[in-house]
Coordinates of C-alpha atoms in Angstrom, one line a residue:
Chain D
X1 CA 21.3 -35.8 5.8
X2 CA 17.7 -35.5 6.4
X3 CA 14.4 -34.0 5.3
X4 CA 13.3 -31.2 7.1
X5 CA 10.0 -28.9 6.7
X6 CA 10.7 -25.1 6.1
X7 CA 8.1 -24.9 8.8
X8 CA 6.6 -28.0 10.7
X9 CA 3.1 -28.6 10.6
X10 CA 2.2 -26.8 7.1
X11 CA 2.0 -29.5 5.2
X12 CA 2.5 -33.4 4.7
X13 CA 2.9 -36.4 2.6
X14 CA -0.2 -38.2 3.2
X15 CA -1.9 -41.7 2.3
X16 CA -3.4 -40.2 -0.7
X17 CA -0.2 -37.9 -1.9
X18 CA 0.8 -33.8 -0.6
X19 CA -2.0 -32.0 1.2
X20 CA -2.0 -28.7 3.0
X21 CA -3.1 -28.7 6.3
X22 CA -5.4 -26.1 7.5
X23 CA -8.8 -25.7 8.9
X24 CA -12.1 -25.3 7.7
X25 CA -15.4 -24.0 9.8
X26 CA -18.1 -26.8 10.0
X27 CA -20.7 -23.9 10.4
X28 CA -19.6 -21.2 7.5
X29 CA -17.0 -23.5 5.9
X30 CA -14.5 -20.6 5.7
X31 CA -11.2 -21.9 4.9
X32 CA -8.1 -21.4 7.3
X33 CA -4.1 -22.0 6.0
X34 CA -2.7 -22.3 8.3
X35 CA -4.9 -23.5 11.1
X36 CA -6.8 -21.3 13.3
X37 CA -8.0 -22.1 16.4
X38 CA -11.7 -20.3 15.7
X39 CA -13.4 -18.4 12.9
X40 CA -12.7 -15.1 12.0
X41 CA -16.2 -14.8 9.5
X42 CA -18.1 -12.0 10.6
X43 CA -21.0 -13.2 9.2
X44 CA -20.3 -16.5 10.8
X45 CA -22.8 -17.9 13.9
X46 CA -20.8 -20.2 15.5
X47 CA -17.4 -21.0 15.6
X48 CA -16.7 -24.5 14.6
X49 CA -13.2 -25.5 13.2
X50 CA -12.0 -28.8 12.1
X51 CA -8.7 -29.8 10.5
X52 CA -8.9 -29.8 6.9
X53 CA -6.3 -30.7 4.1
X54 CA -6.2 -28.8 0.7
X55 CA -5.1 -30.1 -2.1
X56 CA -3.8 -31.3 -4.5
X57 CA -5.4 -29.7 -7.8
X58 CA -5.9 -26.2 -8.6
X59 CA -5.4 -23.4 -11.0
X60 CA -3.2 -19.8 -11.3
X61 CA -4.9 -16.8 -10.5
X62 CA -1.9 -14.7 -11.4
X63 CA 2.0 -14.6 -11.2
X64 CA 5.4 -12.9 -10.6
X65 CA 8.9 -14.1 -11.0
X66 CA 11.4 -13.6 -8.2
X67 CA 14.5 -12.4 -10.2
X68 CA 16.5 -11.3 -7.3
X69 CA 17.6 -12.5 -4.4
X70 CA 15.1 -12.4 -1.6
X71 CA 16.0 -10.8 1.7
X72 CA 15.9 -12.2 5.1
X73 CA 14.0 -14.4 6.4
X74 CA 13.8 -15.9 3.1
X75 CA 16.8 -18.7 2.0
X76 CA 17.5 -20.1 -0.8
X77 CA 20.7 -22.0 -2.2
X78 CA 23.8 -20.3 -3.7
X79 CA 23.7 -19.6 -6.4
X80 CA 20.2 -17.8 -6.5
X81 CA 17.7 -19.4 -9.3
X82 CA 15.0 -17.0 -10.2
X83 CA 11.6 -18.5 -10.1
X84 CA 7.6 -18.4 -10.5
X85 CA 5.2 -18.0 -7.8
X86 CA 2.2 -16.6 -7.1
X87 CA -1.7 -16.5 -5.9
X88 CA -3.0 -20.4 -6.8
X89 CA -6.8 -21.0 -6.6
X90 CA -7.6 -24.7 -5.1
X91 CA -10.4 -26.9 -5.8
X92 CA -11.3 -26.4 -2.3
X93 CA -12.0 -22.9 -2.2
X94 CA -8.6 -22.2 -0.8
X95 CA -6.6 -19.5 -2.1
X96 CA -3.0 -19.7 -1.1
X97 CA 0.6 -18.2 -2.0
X98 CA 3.3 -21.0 -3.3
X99 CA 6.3 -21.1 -5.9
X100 CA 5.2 -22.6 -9.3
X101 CA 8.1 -25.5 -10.0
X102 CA 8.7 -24.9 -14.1
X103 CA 12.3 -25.2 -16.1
X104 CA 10.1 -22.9 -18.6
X105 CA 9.0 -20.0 -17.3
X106 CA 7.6 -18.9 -20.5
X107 CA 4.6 -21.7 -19.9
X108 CA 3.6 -19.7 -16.9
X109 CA 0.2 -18.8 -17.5
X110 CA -2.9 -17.2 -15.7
X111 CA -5.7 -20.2 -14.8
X112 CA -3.0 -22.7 -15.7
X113 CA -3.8 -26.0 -14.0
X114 CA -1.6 -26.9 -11.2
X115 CA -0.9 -29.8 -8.4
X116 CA 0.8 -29.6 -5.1
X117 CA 3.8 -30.9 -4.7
X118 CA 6.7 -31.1 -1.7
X119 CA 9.7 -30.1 -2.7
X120 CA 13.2 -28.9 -2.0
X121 CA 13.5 -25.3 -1.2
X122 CA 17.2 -24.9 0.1
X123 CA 20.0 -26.9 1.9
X124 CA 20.6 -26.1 5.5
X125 CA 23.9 -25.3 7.2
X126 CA 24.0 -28.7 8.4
X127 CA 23.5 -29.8 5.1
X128 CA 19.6 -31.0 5.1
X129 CA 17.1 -30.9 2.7
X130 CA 14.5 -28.3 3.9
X131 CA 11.6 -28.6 1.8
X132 CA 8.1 -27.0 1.4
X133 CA 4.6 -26.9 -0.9
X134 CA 5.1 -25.6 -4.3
X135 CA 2.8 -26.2 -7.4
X136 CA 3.7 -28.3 -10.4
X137 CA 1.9 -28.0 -14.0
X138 CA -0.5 -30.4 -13.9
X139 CA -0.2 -33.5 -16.2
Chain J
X1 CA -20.6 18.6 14.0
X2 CA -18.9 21.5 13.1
X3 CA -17.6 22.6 10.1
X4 CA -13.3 22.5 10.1
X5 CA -10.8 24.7 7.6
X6 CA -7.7 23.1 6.7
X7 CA -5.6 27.0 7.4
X8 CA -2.5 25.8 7.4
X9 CA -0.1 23.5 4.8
X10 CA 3.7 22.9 5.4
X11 CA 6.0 20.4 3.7
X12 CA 9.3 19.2 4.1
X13 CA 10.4 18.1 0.9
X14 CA 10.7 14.5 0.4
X15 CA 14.0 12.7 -0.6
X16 CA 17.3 11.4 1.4
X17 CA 18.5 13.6 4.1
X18 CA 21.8 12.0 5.6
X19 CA 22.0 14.9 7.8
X20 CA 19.0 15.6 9.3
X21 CA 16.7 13.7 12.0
X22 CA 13.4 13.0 11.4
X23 CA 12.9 15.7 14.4
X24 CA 14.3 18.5 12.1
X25 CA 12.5 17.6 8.7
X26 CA 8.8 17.6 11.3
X27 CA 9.9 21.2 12.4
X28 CA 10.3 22.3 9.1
X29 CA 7.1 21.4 8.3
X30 CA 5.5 22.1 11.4
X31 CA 6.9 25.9 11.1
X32 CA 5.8 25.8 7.7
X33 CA 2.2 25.2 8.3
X34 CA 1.7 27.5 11.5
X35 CA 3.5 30.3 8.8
X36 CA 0.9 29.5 6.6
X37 CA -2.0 29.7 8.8
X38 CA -0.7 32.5 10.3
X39 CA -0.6 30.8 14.2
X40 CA 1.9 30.8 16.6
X41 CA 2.7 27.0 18.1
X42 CA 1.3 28.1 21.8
X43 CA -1.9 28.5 19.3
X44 CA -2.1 24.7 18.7
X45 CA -4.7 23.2 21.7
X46 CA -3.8 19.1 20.4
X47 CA -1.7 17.5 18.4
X48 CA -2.4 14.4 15.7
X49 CA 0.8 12.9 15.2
X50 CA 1.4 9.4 12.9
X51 CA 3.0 7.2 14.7
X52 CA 6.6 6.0 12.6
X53 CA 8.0 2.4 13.0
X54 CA 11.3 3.9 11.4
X55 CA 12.1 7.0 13.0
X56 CA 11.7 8.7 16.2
X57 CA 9.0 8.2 18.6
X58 CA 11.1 6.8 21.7
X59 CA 11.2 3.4 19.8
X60 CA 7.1 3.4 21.3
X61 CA 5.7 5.5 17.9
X62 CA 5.7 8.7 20.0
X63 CA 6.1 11.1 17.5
X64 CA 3.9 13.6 18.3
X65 CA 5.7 13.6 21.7
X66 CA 9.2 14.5 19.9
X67 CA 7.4 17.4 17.9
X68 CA 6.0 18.8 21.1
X69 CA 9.1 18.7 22.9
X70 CA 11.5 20.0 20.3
X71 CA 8.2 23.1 19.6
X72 CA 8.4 23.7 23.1
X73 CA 6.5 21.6 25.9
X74 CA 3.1 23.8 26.4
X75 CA 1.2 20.4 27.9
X76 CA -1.5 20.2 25.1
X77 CA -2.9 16.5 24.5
X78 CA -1.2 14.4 22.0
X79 CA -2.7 11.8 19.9
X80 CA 0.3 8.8 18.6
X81 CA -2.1 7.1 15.8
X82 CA -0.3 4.0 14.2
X83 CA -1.2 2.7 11.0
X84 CA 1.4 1.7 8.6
X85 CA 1.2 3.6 5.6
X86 CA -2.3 4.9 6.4
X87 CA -0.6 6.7 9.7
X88 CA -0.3 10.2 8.5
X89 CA -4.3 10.7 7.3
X90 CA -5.4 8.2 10.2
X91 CA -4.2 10.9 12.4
X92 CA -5.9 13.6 9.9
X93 CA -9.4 12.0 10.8
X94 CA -8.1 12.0 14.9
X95 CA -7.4 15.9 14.3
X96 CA -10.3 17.0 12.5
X97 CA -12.7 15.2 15.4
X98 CA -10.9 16.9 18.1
X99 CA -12.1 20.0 16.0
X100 CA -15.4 19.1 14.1
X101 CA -16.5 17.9 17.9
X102 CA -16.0 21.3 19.3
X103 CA -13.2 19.7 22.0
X104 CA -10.7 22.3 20.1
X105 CA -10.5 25.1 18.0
X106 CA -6.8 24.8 16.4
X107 CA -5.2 21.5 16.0
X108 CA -2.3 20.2 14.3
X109 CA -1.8 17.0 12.5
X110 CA 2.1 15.8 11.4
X111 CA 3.9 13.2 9.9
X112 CA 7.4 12.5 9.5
X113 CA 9.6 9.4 9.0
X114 CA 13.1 8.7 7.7
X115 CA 13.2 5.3 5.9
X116 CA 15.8 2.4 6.1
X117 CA 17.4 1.6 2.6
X118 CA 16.2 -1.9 0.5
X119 CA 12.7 -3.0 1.0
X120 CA 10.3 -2.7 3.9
X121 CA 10.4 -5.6 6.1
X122 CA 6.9 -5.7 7.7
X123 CA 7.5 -7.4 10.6
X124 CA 10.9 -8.5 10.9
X125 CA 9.9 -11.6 13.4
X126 CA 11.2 -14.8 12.9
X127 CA 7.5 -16.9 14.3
X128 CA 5.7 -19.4 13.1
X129 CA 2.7 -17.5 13.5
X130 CA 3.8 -14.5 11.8
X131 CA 2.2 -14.4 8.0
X132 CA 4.9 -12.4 6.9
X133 CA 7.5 -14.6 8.1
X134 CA 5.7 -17.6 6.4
X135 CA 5.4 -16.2 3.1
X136 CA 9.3 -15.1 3.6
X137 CA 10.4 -18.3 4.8
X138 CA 8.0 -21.0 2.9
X139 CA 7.4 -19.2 -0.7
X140 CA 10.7 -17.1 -0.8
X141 CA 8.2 -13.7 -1.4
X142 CA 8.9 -10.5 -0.4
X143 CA 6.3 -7.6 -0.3
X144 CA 6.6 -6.5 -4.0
X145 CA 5.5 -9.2 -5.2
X146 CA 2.1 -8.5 -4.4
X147 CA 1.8 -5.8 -6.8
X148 CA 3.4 -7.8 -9.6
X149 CA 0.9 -10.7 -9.3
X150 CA -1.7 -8.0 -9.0
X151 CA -0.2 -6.4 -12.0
X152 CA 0.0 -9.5 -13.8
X153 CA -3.6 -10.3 -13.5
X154 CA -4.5 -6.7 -14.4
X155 CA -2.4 -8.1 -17.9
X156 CA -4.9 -10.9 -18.1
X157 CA -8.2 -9.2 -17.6
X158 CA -7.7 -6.1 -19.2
X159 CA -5.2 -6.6 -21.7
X160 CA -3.1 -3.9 -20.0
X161 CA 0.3 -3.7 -21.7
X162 CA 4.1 -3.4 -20.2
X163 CA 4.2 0.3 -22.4
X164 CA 0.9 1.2 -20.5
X165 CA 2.3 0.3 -16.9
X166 CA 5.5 2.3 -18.2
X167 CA 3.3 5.8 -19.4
X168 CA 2.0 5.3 -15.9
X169 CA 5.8 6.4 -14.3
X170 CA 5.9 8.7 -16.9
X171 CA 2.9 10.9 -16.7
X172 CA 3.9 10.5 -12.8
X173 CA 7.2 11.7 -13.4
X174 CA 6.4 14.7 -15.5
X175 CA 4.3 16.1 -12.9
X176 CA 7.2 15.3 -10.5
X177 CA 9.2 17.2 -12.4
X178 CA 7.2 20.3 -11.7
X179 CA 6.7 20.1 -7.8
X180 CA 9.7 21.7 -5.9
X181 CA 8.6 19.0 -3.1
X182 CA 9.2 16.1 -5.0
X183 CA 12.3 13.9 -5.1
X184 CA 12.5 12.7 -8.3
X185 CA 12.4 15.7 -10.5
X186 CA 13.7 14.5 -13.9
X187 CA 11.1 13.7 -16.7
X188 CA 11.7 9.9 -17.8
X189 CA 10.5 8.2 -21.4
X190 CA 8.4 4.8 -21.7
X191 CA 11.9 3.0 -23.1
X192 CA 14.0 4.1 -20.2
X193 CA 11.0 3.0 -17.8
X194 CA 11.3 -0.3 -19.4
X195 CA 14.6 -0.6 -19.3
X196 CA 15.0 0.1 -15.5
X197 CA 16.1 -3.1 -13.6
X198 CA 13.2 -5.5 -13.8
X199 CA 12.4 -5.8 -9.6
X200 CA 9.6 -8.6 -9.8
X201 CA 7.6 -9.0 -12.8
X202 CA 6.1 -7.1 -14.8
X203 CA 7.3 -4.5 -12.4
X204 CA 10.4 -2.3 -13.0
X205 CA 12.7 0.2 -10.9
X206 CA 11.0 2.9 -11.6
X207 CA 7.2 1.8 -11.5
X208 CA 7.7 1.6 -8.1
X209 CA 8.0 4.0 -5.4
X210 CA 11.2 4.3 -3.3
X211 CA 11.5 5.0 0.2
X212 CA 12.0 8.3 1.5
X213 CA 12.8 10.8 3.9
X214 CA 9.8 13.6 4.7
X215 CA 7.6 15.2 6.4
X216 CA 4.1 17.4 6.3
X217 CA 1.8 18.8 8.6
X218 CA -1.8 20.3 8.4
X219 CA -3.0 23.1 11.1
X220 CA -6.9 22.6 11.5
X221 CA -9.4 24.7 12.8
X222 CA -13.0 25.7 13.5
X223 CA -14.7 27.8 10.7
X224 CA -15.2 30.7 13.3
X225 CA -11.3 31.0 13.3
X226 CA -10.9 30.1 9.6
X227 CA -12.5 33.5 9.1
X228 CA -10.3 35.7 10.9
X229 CA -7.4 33.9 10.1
X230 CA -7.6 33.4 5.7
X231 CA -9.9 34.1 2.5
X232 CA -8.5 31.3 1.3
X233 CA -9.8 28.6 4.2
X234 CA -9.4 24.7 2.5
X235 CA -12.8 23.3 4.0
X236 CA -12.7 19.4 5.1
X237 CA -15.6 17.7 3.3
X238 CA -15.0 14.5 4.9
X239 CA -12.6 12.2 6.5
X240 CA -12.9 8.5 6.7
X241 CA -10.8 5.5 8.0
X242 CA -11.9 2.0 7.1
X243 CA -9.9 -1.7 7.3
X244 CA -10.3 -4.8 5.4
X245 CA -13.0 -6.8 4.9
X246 CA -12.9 -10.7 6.0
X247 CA -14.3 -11.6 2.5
X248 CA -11.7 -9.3 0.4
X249 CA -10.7 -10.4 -2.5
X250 CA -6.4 -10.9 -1.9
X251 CA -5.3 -12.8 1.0
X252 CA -3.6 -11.2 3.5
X253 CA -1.3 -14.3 4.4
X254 CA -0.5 -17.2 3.0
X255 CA -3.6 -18.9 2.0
X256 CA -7.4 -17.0 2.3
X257 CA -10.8 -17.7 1.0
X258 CA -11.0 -18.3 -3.0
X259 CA -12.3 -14.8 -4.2
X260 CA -15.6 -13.8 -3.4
X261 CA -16.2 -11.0 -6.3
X262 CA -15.8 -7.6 -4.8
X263 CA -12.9 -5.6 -4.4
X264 CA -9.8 -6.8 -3.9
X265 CA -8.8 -3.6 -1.7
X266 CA -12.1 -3.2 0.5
X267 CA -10.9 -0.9 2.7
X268 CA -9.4 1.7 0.6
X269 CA -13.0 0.9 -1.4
X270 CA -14.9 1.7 1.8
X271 CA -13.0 5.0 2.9
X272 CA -13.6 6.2 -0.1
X273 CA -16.8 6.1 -0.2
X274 CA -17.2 6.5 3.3
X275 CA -15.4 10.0 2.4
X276 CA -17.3 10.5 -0.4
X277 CA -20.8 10.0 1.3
X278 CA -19.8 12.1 4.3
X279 CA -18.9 15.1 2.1
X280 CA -22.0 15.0 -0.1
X281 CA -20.2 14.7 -3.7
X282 CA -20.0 11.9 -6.0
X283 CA -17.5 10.8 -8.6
X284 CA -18.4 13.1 -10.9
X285 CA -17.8 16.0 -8.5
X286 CA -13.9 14.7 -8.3
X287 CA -12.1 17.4 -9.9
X288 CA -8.4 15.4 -9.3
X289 CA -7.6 12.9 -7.2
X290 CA -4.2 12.0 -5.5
X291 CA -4.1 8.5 -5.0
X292 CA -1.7 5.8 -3.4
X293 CA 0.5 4.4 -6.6
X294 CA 3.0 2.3 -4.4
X295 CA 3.7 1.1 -8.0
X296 CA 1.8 2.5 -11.5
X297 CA -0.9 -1.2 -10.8
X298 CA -2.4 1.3 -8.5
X299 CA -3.2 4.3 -10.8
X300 CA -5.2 2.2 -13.3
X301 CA -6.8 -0.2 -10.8
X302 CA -8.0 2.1 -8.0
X303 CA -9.6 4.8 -10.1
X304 CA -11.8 1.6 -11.0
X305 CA -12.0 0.0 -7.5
X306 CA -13.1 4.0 -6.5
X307 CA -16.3 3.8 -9.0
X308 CA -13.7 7.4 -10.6
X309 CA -14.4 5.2 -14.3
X310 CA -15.2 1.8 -15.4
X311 CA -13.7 -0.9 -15.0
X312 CA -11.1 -1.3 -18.1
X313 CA -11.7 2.3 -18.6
X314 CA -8.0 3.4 -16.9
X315 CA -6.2 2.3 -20.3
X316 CA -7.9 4.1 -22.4
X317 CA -8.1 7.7 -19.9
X318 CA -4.0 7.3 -19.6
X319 CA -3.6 6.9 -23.3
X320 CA -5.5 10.0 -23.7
X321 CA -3.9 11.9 -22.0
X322 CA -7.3 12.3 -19.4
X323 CA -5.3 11.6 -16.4
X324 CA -2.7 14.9 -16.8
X325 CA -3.6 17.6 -14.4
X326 CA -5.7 19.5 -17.7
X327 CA -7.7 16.0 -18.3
X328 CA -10.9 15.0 -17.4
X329 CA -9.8 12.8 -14.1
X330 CA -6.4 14.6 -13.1
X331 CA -4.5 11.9 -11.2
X332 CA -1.7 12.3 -8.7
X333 CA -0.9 15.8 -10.4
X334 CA 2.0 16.1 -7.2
X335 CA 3.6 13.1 -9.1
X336 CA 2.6 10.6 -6.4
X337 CA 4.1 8.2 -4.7
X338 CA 6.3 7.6 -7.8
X339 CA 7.8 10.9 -7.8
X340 CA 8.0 11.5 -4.0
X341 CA 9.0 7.8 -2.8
X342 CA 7.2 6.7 0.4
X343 CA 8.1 8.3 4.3
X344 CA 5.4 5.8 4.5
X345 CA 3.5 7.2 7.6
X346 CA 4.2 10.7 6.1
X347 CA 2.4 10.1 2.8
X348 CA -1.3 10.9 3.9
X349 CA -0.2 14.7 4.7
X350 CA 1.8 15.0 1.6
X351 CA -1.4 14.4 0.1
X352 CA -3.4 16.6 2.0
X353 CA -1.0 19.5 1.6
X354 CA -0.8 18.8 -2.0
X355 CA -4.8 18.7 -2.1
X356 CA -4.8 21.9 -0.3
X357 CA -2.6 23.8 -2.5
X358 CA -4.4 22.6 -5.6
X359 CA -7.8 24.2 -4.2
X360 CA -6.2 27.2 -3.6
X361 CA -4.9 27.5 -7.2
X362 CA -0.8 27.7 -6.0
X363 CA 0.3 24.2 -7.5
X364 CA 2.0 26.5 -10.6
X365 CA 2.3 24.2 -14.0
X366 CA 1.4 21.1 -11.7
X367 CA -2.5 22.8 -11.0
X368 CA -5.7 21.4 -12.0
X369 CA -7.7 24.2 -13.6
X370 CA -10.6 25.2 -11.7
X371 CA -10.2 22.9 -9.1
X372 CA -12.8 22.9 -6.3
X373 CA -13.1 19.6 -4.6
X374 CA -9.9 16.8 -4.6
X375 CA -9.9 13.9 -2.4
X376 CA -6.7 11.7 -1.4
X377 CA -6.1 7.8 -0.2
X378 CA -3.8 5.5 1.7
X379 CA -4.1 2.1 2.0
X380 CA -1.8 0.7 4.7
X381 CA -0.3 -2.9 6.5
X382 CA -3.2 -4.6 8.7
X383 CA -5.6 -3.5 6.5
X384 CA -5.9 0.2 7.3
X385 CA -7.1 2.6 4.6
X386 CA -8.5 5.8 4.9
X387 CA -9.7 8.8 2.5
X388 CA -10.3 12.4 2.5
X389 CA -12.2 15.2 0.7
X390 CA -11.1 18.9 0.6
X391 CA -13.6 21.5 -0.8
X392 CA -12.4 25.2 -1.8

């Protein structure tokens, strides 16, 4: 069985541990996640994107707990395991969604510090572990 | 520009309605509000329709095409305006230009929908480009959760309490209670709020609102025609339609700039004060206000966001009872979302009408005393928002 990505291209293990892989304007610096082909800054004056990584440090701007079930297109595995997420600030000026990986969920806390991780979301029908970014308590 | 007269209000009340199409809850409330202006449909010169993704419109959001065909097919122009839950007072703002510009003198504006059951899935697209799907897919997040993290933070920077998020759905349900319109007409208590199933943290049942059948509609006209046609003529002080800002403070997909410091809704922000500019009054000269509680976060953070009171200030008007229709910043006194549920592109004209009625001093038990100006607000997907003051 292999490793798969929930969605390719998101994210990788690189050289220097899990980044997120998004863009960045040379001109405004406007962060992208994912990548976007140009800037959308209003105020910006020209266009110039480069790749970017984000990561891995940042801290929780606020949180929810996903009690239930999630519809489609979500999946998880059988049997459903409630768990954090929500909005995490990163060093890099990124803010971006993600699930917050805790056995406690009572040490969830707003501007708790947090590191990226890549981690197993749910098993495919082929049996594959499909994994995405998620943010760990940070050490 | 001229001046335009809200004449005619008609509701449909909101709830489930196995039985009937979305066709026959719009003709209710189109009949309703030509009764009430005193018209005759081959009066109407245009039509403002919202544009449903739920129910009717040919699958293409032509829902003003489907009232005009089942009122009877007198060729008038008909304006489909789409904008998820901002639909219904998006095509408010289309009716009262066909009128304010002098292109018509009698125009009406409708919205009706009939919801699916379970939560509403945004796009429904399985793509990789698709934020939604991402967030769906990758983080395992539906829609709600939004609020709750809002919520959450609301906890953090305010102190805000569970109980105070709870008297939120109360108040909201007590002036539910006394609106014949609403759906959910039973008065509720802060330990049966809390003890409603917990949806996402810290967000229960019945803090947020359900989905709904309804519909309402608004006949507009030119104050010329007002005259002849009512005393009692609801005068449109301003309508406004606004959409996000690139710097706002929540991020729209899955990962957005760190926050910049202003508003995290900036284009419910901006059609407010849009409205507010464009009708000459300021907060103070609010008498009520019916604004869009998706879930009770909204009721404490948008009076705020709105420059209505401080920010922090929402607590402490709530706990003193300020925010009842007899207080000193009567909010949602139709019971709101909470109390109605969401026939999401319908909701701006349930305001509207509800705004109307209050001027006119017929909202019974529910009325504001003395109530001369009210405004209303949506807030919809793709960043639509718009907002709307009525004078007496």
């Amino acid at each position: 069985m292999a490793t798969k990505h929930a969605v390719e291209g998101l994210f990788a293990e690189t050289a220097n541990g899990p980044r997120l892989l998004g863009s960045r304007c040379a001109t405004c610096s406007a962060p992208y996640f994912p990548k976007s082909p140009v800037c959308h800054n209003p105020e910006c004056t020209e266009s110039k994107i480069e790749d970017a990584e984000f990561g891995p440090t940042g801290k929780l701007w606020g949180f929810t707990f996903q009690v239930f079930p999630p519809p489609p297109p979500a999946k998880f595995d059988e049997p459903f395991k409630p768990y954090p997420m929500g909005f995490i600030d990163l060093d890099e000026g990124l803010r971006v969604l993600g699930q917050v990986t805790t056995d406690d969920m009572t040490k969830v806390a707003v501007d708790m510090p947090l590191e990226l991780v890549i981690e197993h979301l749910y098993h495919d029908e082929d049996g594959n572990d499909v994994v995405t970014w998620k943010f760990k308590p940070a050490a | 520009m001229r001046e335009v007269a809200a004449v005619g209000l008609g509701m449909h009340p909101w709830g489930k309605f196995e039985d009937k199409s979305v066709t026959e809850l719009c003709r209710h409330a189109v009949e309703a509000a030509l009764a009430d202006a005193g018209a005759q449909w081959r009066d109407i010169e245009a039509v403002a329709a919202a544009s449903s993704r739920f129910s009717g419109g040919k699958g293409w959001g032509l829902n003003g095409n489907d009232v005009v065909e089942d009122m009877g097919s007198t060729g008038v122009p008909v304006y489909n305006m789409s904008a998820g839950c901002s639909a219904g007072a998006n095509a408010f703002n289309i009716g009262h230009m066909l009128v304010s510009s002098g292109a018509h003198d009698m125009v009406l504006v409708v919205g009706g929908e009939k919801m699916p059951k379970g939560f509403i899935q945004t796009s429904g697209v399985e793509e990789h480009t698709d934020p939604e799907f991402l967030r769906q897919r990758c983080i395992g997040m539906p829609g709600p959760a939004f609020w709750a993290v809002l919520s959450r933070r609301r906890m953090h920077d305010h102190g805000t309490t569970e109980e105070q998020m709870a008297k939120v759905a109360v108040k909201a349900r007590k002036n539910g209670a006394l609106n014949p319109n609403a759906r959910y007409r039973k008065e509720t208590n802060v330990e049966e709020v809390l003890k409603s199933a917990l949806v996402v943290y810290p967000l229960h049942l019945f803090e947020i609102c359900a989905v709904s059948d309804g519909a309402a509609a608004v006949v507009l006209c030119s104050a010329e025609k007002a005259k002849q046609l009512t005393t009692k003529p609801v005068w449109v002080g301003a309508s406004a339609v606004a959409t996000a800002r690139f710097d706002d403070g929540i991020t729209r997909g899955i990962g957005g700039m760190s926050p910049t410091g202003i508003t995290h809704h900036s284009e419910a922000a901006a059609a407010v004060k849009k409205a507010m500019e464009g009708a000459g009054v300021g907060p103070k000269d609010i008498d009520f206000v019916e604004l869009q509680d998706n879930t009770v976060y909204y009721e404490l953070a948008f009076p705020e966001e709105f420059g209505l009171c401080e920010p922090g200030q929402s607590e402490w008007l709530l706990e003193n009872n300020e925010t009842i229709p007899t207080g000193k910043l009567p909010i949602n006194p139709s019971g709101g979302f909470i109390s109605f549920g969401e026939a999401t592109t319908a909701q701006g004209l349930f305001q509207i009408c509800e705004v109307g009625w209050q001027l006119r001093g017929e909202s019974g038990e529910r009325q504001v005393p003395n109530a001369k100006v009210g405004m209303c607000q949506t807030i919809g997907l793709g960043g639509n928002a718009t907002a709307v003051v009525l004078k007496s």
